[in-house]
């Protein structure tokens, strides 16, 4: 039962299966109950397949099939694959928000990897939070790990035209509220929008985070963007299984891949693809797991020097299937080469530069050259000012140009229920120049910082042809959404941030180019309001919710739990 292979670091799994004692015999005997023969205990690497499959996480519902492909690769390379489940976070069905549970999933992933006899792990993810949660957990466990995303859905098609998850449904919903889309058409769209397995097929949070996994060097090259329904999705899963066996033998750990250079590459890629604003929170949280601080200023600096070059909704015109055919993320990274840290090590055992050396762009309408970008700066920028002392974010490429320098009267909603009750009230005092403000939507206030930030345009304005307004909150926004929406205001209102002090009729100034967000109220008046402010009652007294409220960090710190960061 001794490890016959002495040319590599010892395998973790040998502690469980190697000794000639009662405990190891029991470990082997119970695996034999699954029909395994003794040949699987000959010292070969054990590869865990960490599966976020769930029928409640619709975007990940095909991951059992992807796991089968990974198993083929592990077996072919001489490893033992063992698939295991964790909790899964389904964006469309989970209430109040998956973000409330991202850290719980990360803890589940981390503790499973640490507690079981795994020499490497393949992380199967897709829907928004499943990718960062798995990488956070794997980073903390620091056992060799490789990510295999489930891939985006095929394009939605309606009346012969491609339509994109979230982005187009929001547009159609506004059309329905304005009386431009009939009930019958609305039902047709429901049948046409999600026509294959996979996650949202715009550059929403899922496509952004799987692209971040690739830009961080945590996937095989090209793994992020292959559609879920494409056979090459299964081929790359098989290759990833093979590679996991090699990584187990080499001992190549996440801490060697998730370096400052890798995070710089990921932020650079995020800006070039017009990635979801949520990527900022998740990247800060992942980096925190390996002890790397990512201040918001770093995102802004990189944004100023990275052109937006990827023509995908919601900031562009095409869908993820088109991006894959155009060359996918490797082609984007190749274009970004002069700006990247090409020496960053990846899970291939090679550098990012080596991985993308042969990448090609096949469609310049979709992936633009650096010299002819869609926008000269990155998709997301950081705002600061007396309304957001620790920062706020806005996706400038999805915002209306005429609203990016704007001063307006605040129309204030104290919380989500207040907003839903009043926003369409014909008596609401609001015009297109007003600034909609939503409070109590942050990590503690909501709780869980839901995607409420793209507040509905009041119906009477929609009917008058207004499609965008400045909106400000401590919430997040779906990566599929768009508009002049300021998010992640930090500190949040429920934590006593200045957003809590905004009152109906105050004037707010937004200057995206100048990176400023100001509440134009004299400091003496704000001081008076601060003294009168009382914190809201906590949402939970027991259980996970209480732990969440006691330990959740603010948006600019990545919303991880304070005790999960590497110190
Ligand atoms: Fe799962 Fe959009 S709902 S990725």
PDB file of N, CA and C in Angstrom, residues 32 95 101 134 156 285 294 296 453 508 529:
ATOM      1  N   UNK A  32     -14.811   0.467  -1.839  1.00  0.00           N
ATOM      2  CA  UNK A  32     -15.113  -0.764  -2.593  1.00  0.00           C
ATOM      3  C   UNK A  32     -16.623  -0.974  -2.673  1.00  0.00           C
ATOM      4  N   UNK A  95     -33.992  33.102  -3.094  1.00  0.00           N
ATOM      5  CA  UNK A  95     -34.343  34.378  -2.468  1.00  0.00           C
ATOM      6  C   UNK A  95     -33.707  34.492  -1.091  1.00  0.00           C
ATOM      7  N   UNK A 101     -25.501  33.896   0.057  1.00  0.00           N
ATOM      8  CA  UNK A 101     -24.980  32.541   0.296  1.00  0.00           C
ATOM      9  C   UNK A 101     -23.637  32.260  -0.402  1.00  0.00           C
ATOM     10  N   UNK A 134     -16.563  28.890  -5.702  1.00  0.00           N
ATOM     11  CA  UNK A 134     -15.659  27.741  -5.811  1.00  0.00           C
ATOM     12  C   UNK A 134     -14.197  28.174  -5.795  1.00  0.00           C
ATOM     13  N   UNK A 156     -30.607  33.277 -27.635  1.00  0.00           N
ATOM     14  CA  UNK A 156     -32.053  33.271 -27.729  1.00  0.00           C
ATOM     15  C   UNK A 156     -32.435  33.750 -29.135  1.00  0.00           C
ATOM     16  N   UNK A 285     -12.745  39.630  -3.315  1.00  0.00           N
ATOM     17  CA  UNK A 285     -12.939  38.546  -2.345  1.00  0.00           C
ATOM     18  C   UNK A 285     -11.979  37.386  -2.612  1.00  0.00           C
ATOM     19  N   UNK A 294      -6.726  44.201  -3.141  1.00  0.00           N
ATOM     20  CA  UNK A 294      -7.040  44.835  -4.434  1.00  0.00           C
ATOM     21  C   UNK A 294      -7.857  46.095  -4.141  1.00  0.00           C
ATOM     22  N   UNK A 296      -9.897  49.528  -4.632  1.00  0.00           N
ATOM     23  CA  UNK A 296     -10.706  49.948  -5.784  1.00  0.00           C
ATOM     24  C   UNK A 296      -9.920  50.855  -6.718  1.00  0.00           C
ATOM     25  N   UNK A 453     -30.210  47.315  -8.001  1.00  0.00           N
ATOM     26  CA  UNK A 453     -29.672  48.644  -8.318  1.00  0.00           C
ATOM     27  C   UNK A 453     -30.227  49.274  -9.588  1.00  0.00           C
ATOM     28  N   UNK A 508     -27.977  65.865  -6.057  1.00  0.00           N
ATOM     29  CA  UNK A 508     -26.849  64.918  -6.180  1.00  0.00           C
ATOM     30  C   UNK A 508     -26.148  65.191  -7.498  1.00  0.00           C
ATOM     31  N   UNK A 529     -28.193  65.497  10.498  1.00  0.00           N
ATOM     32  CA  UNK A 529     -28.903  64.276  10.090  1.00  0.00           C
ATOM     33  C   UNK A 529     -28.203  63.039  10.661  1.00  0.00           C
TER      34      UNK A 529
END
